[in-house]
Coordinates of C-alpha atoms in Angstrom, one line a residue:
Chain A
X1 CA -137.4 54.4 10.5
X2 CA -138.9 50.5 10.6
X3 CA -135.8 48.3 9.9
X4 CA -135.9 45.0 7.8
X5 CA -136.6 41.8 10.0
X6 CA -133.9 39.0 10.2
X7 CA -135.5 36.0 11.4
X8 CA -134.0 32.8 12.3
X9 CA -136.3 29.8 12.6
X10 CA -136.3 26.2 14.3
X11 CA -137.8 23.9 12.8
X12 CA -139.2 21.1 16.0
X13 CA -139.3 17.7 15.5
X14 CA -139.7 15.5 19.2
X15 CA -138.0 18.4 21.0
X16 CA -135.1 18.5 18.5
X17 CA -134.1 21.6 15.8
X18 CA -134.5 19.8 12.9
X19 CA -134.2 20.7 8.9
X20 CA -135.2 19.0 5.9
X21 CA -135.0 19.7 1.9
X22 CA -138.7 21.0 0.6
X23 CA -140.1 19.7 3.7
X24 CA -138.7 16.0 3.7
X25 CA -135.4 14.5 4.4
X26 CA -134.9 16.0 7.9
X27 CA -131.7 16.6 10.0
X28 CA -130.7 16.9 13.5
X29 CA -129.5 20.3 14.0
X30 CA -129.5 21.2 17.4
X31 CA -130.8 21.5 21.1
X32 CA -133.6 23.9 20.7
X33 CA -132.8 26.2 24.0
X34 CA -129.0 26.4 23.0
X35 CA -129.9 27.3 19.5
X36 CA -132.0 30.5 20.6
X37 CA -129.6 31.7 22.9
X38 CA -126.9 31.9 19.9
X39 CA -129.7 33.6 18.1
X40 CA -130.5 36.0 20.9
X41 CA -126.5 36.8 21.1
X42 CA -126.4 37.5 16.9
X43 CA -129.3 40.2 17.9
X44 CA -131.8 37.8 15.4
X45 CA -135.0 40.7 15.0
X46 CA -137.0 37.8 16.1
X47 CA -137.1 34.2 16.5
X48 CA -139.3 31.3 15.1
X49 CA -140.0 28.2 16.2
X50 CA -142.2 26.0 14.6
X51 CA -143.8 22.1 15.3
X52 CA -143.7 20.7 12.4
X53 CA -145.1 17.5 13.2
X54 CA -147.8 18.9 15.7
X55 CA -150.2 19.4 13.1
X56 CA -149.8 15.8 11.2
X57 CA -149.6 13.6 14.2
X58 CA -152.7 15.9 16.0
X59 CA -151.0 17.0 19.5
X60 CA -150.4 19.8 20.9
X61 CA -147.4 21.9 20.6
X62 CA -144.8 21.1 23.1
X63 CA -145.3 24.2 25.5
X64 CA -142.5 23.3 27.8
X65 CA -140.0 23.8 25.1
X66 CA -141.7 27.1 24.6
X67 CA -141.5 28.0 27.8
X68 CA -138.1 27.2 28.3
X69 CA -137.3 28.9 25.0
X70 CA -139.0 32.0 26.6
X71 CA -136.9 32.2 29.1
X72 CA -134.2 32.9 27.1
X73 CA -134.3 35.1 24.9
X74 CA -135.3 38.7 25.3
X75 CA -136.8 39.1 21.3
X76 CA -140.4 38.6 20.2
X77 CA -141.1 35.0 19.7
X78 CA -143.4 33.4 17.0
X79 CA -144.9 29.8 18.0
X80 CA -146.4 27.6 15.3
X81 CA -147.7 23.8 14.7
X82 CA -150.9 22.1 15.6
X83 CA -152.6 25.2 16.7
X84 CA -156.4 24.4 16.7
X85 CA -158.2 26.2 19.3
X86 CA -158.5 30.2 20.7
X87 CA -157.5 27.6 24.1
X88 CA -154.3 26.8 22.2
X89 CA -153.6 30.4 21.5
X90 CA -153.6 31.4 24.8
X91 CA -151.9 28.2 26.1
X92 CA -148.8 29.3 24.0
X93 CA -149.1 33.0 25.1
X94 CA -149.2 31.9 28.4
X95 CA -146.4 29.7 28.1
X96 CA -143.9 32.8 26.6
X97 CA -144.6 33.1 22.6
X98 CA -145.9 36.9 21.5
X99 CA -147.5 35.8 18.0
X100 CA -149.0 32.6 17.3
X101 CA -148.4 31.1 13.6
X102 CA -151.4 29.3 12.3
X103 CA -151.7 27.1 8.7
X104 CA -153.9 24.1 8.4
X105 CA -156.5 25.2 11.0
X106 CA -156.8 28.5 9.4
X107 CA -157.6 27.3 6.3
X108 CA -160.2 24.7 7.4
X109 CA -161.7 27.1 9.8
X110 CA -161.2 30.7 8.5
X111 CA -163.4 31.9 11.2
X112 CA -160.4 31.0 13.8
X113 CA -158.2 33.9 12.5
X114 CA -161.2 36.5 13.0
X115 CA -162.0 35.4 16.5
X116 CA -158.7 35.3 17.7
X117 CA -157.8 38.7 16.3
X118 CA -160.5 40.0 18.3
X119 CA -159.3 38.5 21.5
X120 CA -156.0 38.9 21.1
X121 CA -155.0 41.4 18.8
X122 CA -154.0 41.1 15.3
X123 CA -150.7 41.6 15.8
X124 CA -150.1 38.6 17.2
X125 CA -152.0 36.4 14.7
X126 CA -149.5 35.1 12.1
X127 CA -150.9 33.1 9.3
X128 CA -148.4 30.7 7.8
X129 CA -148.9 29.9 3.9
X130 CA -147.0 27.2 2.5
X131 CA -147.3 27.4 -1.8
X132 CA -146.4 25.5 -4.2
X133 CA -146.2 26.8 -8.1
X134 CA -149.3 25.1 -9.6
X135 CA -148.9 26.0 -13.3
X136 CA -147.8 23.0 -15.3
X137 CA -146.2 23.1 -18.7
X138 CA -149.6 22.7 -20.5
X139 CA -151.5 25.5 -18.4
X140 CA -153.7 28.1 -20.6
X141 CA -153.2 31.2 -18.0
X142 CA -150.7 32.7 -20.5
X143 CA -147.9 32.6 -18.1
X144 CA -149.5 34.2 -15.2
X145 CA -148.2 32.2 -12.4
X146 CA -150.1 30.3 -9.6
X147 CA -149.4 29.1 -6.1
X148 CA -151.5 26.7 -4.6
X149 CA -151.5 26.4 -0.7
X150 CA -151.1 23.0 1.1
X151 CA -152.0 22.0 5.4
X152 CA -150.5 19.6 7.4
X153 CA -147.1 20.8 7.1
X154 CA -146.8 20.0 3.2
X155 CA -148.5 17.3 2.9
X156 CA -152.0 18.1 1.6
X157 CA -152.7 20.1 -1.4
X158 CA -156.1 22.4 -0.8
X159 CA -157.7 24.4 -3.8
X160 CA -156.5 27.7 -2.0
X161 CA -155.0 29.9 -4.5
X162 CA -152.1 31.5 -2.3
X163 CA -152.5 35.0 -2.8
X164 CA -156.2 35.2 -2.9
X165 CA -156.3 33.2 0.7
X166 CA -153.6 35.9 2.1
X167 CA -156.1 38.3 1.3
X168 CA -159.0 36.6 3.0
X169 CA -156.9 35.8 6.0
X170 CA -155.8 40.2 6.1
X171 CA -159.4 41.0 5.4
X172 CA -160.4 38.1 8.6
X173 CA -157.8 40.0 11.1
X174 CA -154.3 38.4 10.3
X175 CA -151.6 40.9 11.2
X176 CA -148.9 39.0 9.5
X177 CA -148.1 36.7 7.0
X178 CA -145.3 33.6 7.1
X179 CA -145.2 32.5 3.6
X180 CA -143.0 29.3 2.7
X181 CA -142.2 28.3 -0.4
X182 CA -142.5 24.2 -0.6
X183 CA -140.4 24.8 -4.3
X184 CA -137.7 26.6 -2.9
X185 CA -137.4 25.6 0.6
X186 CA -133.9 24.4 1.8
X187 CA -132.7 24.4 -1.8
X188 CA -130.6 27.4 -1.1
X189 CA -131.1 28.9 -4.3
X190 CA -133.2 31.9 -2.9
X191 CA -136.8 33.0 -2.1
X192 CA -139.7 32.9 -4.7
X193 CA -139.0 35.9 -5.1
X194 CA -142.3 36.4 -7.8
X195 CA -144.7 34.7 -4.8
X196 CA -143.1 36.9 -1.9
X197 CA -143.7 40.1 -4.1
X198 CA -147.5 38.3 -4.8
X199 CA -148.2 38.4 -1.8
X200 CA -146.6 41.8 -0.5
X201 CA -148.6 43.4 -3.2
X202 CA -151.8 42.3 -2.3
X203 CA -151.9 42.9 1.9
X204 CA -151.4 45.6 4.0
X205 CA -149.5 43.5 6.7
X206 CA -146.2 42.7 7.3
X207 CA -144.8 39.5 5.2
X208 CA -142.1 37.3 5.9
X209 CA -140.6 35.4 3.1
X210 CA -139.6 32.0 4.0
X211 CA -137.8 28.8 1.7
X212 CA -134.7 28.9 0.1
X213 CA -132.5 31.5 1.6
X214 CA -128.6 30.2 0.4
X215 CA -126.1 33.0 0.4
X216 CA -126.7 37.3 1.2
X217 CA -128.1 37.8 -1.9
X218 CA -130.9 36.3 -1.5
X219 CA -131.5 38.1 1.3
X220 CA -131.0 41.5 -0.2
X221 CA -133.8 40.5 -3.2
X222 CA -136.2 39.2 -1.0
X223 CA -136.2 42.8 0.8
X224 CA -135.5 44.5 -2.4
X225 CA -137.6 42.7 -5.7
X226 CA -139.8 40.9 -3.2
X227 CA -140.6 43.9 -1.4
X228 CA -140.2 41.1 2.0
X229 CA -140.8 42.8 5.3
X230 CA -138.4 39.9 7.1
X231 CA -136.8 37.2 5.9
X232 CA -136.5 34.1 7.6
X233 CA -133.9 31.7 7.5
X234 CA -133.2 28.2 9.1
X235 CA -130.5 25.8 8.1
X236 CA -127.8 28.5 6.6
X237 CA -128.2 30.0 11.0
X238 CA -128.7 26.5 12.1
X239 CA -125.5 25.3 10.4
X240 CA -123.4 28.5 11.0
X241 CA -123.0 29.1 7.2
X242 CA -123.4 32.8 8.3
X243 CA -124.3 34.4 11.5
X244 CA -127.3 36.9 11.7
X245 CA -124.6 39.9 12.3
X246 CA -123.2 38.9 8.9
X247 CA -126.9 39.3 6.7
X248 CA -127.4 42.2 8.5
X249 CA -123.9 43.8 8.0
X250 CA -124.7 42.6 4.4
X251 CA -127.9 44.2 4.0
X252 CA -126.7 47.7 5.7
X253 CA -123.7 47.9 3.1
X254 CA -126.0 47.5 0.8
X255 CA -128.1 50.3 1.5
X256 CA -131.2 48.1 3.4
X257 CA -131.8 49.7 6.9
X258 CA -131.1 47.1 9.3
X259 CA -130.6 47.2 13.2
X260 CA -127.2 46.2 13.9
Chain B
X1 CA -141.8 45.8 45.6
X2 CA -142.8 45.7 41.9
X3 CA -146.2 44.8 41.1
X4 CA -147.2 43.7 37.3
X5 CA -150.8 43.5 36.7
X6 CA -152.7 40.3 35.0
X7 CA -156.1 41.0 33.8
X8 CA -155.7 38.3 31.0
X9 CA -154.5 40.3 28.3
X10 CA -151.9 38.6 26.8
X11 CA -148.5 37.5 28.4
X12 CA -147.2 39.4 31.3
X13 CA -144.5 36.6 31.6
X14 CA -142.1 38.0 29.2
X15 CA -142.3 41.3 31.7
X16 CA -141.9 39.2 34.6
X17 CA -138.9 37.7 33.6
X18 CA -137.7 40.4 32.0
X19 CA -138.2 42.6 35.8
X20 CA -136.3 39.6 37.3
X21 CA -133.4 39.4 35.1
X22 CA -132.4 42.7 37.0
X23 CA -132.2 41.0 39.9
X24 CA -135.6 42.0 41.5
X25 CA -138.3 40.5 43.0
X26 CA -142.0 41.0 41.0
X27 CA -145.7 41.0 42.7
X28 CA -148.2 39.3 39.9
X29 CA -151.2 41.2 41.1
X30 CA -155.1 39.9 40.1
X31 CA -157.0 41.7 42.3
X32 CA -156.7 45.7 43.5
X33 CA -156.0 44.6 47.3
X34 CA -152.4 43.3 46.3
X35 CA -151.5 46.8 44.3
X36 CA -150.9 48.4 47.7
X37 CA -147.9 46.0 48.6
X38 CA -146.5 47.8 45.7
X39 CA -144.4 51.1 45.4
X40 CA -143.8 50.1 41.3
X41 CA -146.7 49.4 39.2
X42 CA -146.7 48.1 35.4
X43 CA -149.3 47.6 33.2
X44 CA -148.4 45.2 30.0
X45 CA -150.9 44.6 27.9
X46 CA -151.6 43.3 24.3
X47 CA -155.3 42.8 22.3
X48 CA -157.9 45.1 22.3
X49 CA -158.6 48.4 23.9
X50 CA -162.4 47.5 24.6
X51 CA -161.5 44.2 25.9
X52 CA -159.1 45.5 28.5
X53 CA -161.1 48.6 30.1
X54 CA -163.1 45.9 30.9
X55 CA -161.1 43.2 32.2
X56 CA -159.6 46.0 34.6
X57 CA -162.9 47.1 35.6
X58 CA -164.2 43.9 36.0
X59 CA -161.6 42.9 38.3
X60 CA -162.0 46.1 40.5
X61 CA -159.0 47.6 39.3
X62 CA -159.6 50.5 37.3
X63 CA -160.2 52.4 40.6
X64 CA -157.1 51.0 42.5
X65 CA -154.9 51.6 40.1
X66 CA -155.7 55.5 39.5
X67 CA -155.7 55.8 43.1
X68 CA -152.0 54.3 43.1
X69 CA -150.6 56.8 40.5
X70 CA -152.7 59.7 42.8
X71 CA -150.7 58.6 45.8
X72 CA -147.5 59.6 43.0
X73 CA -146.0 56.0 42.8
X74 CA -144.0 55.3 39.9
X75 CA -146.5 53.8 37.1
X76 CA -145.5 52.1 33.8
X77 CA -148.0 51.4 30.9
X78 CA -146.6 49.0 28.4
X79 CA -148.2 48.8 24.5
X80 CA -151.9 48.8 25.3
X81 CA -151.2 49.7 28.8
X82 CA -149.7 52.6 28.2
X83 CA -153.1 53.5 25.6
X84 CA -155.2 52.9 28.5
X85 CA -153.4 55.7 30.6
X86 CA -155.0 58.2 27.8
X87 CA -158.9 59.3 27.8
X88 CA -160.2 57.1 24.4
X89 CA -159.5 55.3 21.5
X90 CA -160.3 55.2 18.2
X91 CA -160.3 51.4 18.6
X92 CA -163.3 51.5 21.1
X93 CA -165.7 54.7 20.3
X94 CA -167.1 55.5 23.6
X95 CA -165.1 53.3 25.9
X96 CA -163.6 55.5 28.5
X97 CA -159.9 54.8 29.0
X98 CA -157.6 55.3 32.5
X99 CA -157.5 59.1 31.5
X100 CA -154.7 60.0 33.6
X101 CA -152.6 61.5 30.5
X102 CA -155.0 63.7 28.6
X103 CA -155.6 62.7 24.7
X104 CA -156.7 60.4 22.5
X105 CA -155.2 57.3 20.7
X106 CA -155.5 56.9 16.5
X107 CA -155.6 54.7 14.3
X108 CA -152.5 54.9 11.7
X109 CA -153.4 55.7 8.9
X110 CA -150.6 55.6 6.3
X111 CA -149.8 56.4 2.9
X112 CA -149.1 53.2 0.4
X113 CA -145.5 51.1 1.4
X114 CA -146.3 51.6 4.9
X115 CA -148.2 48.6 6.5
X116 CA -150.6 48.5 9.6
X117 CA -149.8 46.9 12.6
X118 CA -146.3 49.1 12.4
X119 CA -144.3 45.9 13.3
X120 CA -140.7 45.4 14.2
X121 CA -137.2 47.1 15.2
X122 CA -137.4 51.1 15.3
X123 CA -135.6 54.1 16.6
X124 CA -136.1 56.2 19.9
X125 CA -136.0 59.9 19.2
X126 CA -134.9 61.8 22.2
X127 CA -137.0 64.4 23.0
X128 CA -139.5 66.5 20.4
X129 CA -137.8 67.5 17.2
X130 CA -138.5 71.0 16.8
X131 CA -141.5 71.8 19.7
X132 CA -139.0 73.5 21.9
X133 CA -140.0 71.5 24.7
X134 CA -137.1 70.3 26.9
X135 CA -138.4 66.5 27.9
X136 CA -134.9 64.8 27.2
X137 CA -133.9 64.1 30.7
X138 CA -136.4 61.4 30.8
X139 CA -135.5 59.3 34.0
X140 CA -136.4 56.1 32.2
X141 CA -134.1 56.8 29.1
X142 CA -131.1 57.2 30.7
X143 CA -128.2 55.8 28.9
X144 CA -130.3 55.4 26.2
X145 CA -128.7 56.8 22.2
X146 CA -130.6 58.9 20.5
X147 CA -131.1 56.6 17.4
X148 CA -131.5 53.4 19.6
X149 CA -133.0 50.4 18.7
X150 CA -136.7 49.0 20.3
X151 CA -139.3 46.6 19.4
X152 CA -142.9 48.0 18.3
X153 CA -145.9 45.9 17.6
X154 CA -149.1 48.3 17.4
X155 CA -151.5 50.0 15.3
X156 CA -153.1 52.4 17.3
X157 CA -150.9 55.2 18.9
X158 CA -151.0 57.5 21.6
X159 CA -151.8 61.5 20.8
X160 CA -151.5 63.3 24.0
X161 CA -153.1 67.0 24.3
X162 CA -150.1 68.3 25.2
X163 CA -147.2 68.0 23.5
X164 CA -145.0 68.1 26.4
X165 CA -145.7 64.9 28.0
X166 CA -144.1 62.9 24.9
X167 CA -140.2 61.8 26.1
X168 CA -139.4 60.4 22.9
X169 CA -141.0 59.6 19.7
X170 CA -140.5 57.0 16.5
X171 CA -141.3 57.6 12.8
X172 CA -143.7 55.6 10.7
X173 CA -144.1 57.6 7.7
X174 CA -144.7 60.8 10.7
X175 CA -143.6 61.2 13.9
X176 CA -145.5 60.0 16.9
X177 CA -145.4 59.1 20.7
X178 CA -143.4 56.6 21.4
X179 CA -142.6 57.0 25.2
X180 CA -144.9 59.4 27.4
X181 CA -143.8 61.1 30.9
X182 CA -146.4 62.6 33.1
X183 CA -145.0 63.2 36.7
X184 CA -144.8 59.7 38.2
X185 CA -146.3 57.6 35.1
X186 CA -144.4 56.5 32.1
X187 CA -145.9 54.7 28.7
X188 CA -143.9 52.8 26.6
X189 CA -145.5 52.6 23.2
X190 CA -142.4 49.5 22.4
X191 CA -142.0 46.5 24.0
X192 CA -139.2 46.9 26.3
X193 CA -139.2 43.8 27.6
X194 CA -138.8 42.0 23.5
X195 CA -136.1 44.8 23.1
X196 CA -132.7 43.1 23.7
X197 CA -130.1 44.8 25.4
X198 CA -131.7 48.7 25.1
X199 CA -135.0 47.6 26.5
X200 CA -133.0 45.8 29.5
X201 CA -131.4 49.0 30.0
X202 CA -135.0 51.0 30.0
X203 CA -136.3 48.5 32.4
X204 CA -133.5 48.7 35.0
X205 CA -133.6 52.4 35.0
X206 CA -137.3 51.7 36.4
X207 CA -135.9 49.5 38.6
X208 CA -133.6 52.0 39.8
X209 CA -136.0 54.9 40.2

């Protein structure tokens, strides 16, 4: 049977592994290279790696890294940030990375994530969501909650409704989605669970909840209430607040079929 | 020498280095000339079915390579690779495949809970539960658990005419192929190369062959 993903993610800021609090506030944690390989030794599922600036300050990903990354580890790798172009894509494929993770160029461009599922698969098309809650006190929906997407790594609010643009993005060819949380990320006090479960409900792809993972059992509810595919994790691995072997000895106790 | 062939479907270099973590040297091979250097010959591949028939044939190789696994040298087909050994997909209606390993290759269709592309870690079972056919001494499984651990990342899969030819399968809501022996060629439905320690393991039997 399919096991439950445990994925580790670095966060790259100017070559370093880096980690903020809901997307600000960031924190050295780490050579990037010496980072995966602890991550390839703790049998991670998979490992993320994302540019988080690429996108704001418009260059392009830092493919070396990724290459050297590549080299590495012997796991499928996910390579996001400042992907524009199907010349990107293949730049990054070329360079080691087996999925591509694309946000703000997605959602500007929808046609992108149809075009490069058709020349490269959908399976390796990732389309990252970052949400935010967007019901205010006052709202009228009658408690039906809301989550609004934003691009450029946080920093711009679109009028996407989350789960309505994961559906587009499945219907256009996605084979996966990475959806962040902006409320809960690096808070540690677990996934949104109620968004992850959103979104798991309404595709028929694999989904990775993302933002807020703290202690195991978060991890267990976003595989369990959240109906999560994988959950993804940065500063609790970066910071060695738990190893990957530990979630997934966790999990397995628990009942969640895991690859240990 | 171990040839892998690049026809611009997605990245071979995770094979490459994968081959050479074993200690072996690896041809990159772009045009059919270069696949007779080679006594090993592997065909990654990721993307669409359509796309790759006719990359290969473009680039001359479609006959060079089934001339190479006539002349009974050891052949690996790798994801789509190993889908383009069979006669047609489901993916491409009316695109002829390799058709070296007769059968087709179908689309999953899958009850609710189970989610298309079949993505992730899952388990090799040894042989064919319950068909009475003996396959289990797969050269390329050697060492390998029942049970054990591999990457997939597909949703097409391969449904060979006869049963026989299928050296190990995985469940997804049913069984299916997962690893395909035919004489001197092999598919590998999983990523061996993305598979950790087992798929290190899977790739140094071929190395060892």
């Amino acid at each position: 049977m399919l096991t439950k993903r445990i994925i580790p993610c670095l966060d790259i800021k100017e070559a370093r592994v880096v980690k903020g609090i809901k997307f600000l506030g960031l924190r050295d944690a780490g050579d990037p290279v010496e980072v995966a390989r602890s991550y390839e030794r703790q049998k991670a599922d998979e490992l993320v790696f994302l540019d988080i600036t690429a996108s704001y300050q418009q260059r392009q990903t830092l493919i070396s890294l990724v290459e050297k990354i590549a080299q590495n580890i012997f796991m499928p790798f996910t390579v996001g940030g400042g992907i524009r172009s199907i010349d990107d894509i293949r730049d990054l494929l070329n360079a080691g990375a087996d999925k591509v993770s694309i946000n703000t160029t997605a959602v500007k461009y929808p046609e992108l994530i149809q075009e490069a599922s058709a020349k490269f698969g959908s399976q390796c098309i990732v389309i990252a969501i970052d949400a935010e809650m967007a019901n205010s006190p006052q709202s009228t929906d009658h408690g039906k909650k809301r989550w609004k997407v934003y691009i450029n790594g946080g920093r711009t609010p679109t009028e996407l409704d989350a789960v309505e643009w994961a559906k587009k993005a499945f219907n256009l060819g996605a084979g996966e989605v990475l959806l962040t949380s902006m409320d809960c990320d690096g808070t540690k006090e677990g996934y949104d669970l109620e968004l992850t479960k959103a979104i798991s409900d309404a595709v028929n792809i694999p989904v990775i909840a993302s933002g807020g993972a703290g202690k195991l059992e978060h991890f267990y509810d976003g595989f369990t209430k959240a109906k999560a595919d994988a959950c993804l994790a940065a500063s609790l691995f970066h910071y060695q607040e738990l190893t990957v072997g530990q979630v997934k000895q966790y999990l397995a106790n628990k009942g969640v079929l895991v690859r240990l | 020498m171990i040839g892998i062939i690049d026809y611009g479907m997605g990245n071979i270099h995770s094979v490459q280095k994968a081959l050479e973590s074993t200690g072996v040297k690896v041809l990159v091979i772009n045009k059919p000339e270069d696949i007779q250097e080679c006594d090993k010959l592997i065909l990654p591949g990721v993307g669409a079915y359509k796309d790759a028939m006719q990359e290969l044939s473009n680039q001359g190789l479609v006959k060079a390579i089934t001339d190479f696994i006539r002349q009974d040298k050891v052949f690996l087909g790798i994801c789509l690779g190993m889908q383009l050994l069979f006669d047609s997909s489901d993916e491409a209606i009316g695109v002829k495949g390799l058709g070296i390993i007769k059968g087709k290759v179908k689309r999953f269709f899958l009850p609710e809970g189970f989610k298309v592309p079949h993505m992730g870690w899952n388990q090799l079972n040894r042989g064919v539960r319950g068909k009475g056919s003996a396959v289990d001494d797969c050269p390329l499984l050697k060492g390998i658990e029942d049970g054990a651990y591999v990457y997939f990342c597909h949703s097409y899969y391969c449904a060979p005419k006869d049963n026989r030819v299928i050296a190990a399968t995985a469940e997804y809501s049913k069984d299916f192929c997962a690893v395909a022996w035919q004489d001197n060629c092999f598919g590998m439905q999983f990523h061996p190369e993305k598979s950790q320690d087992v798929g290190l393991k899977i790739l140094r039997n071929f190395v060892e062959l």
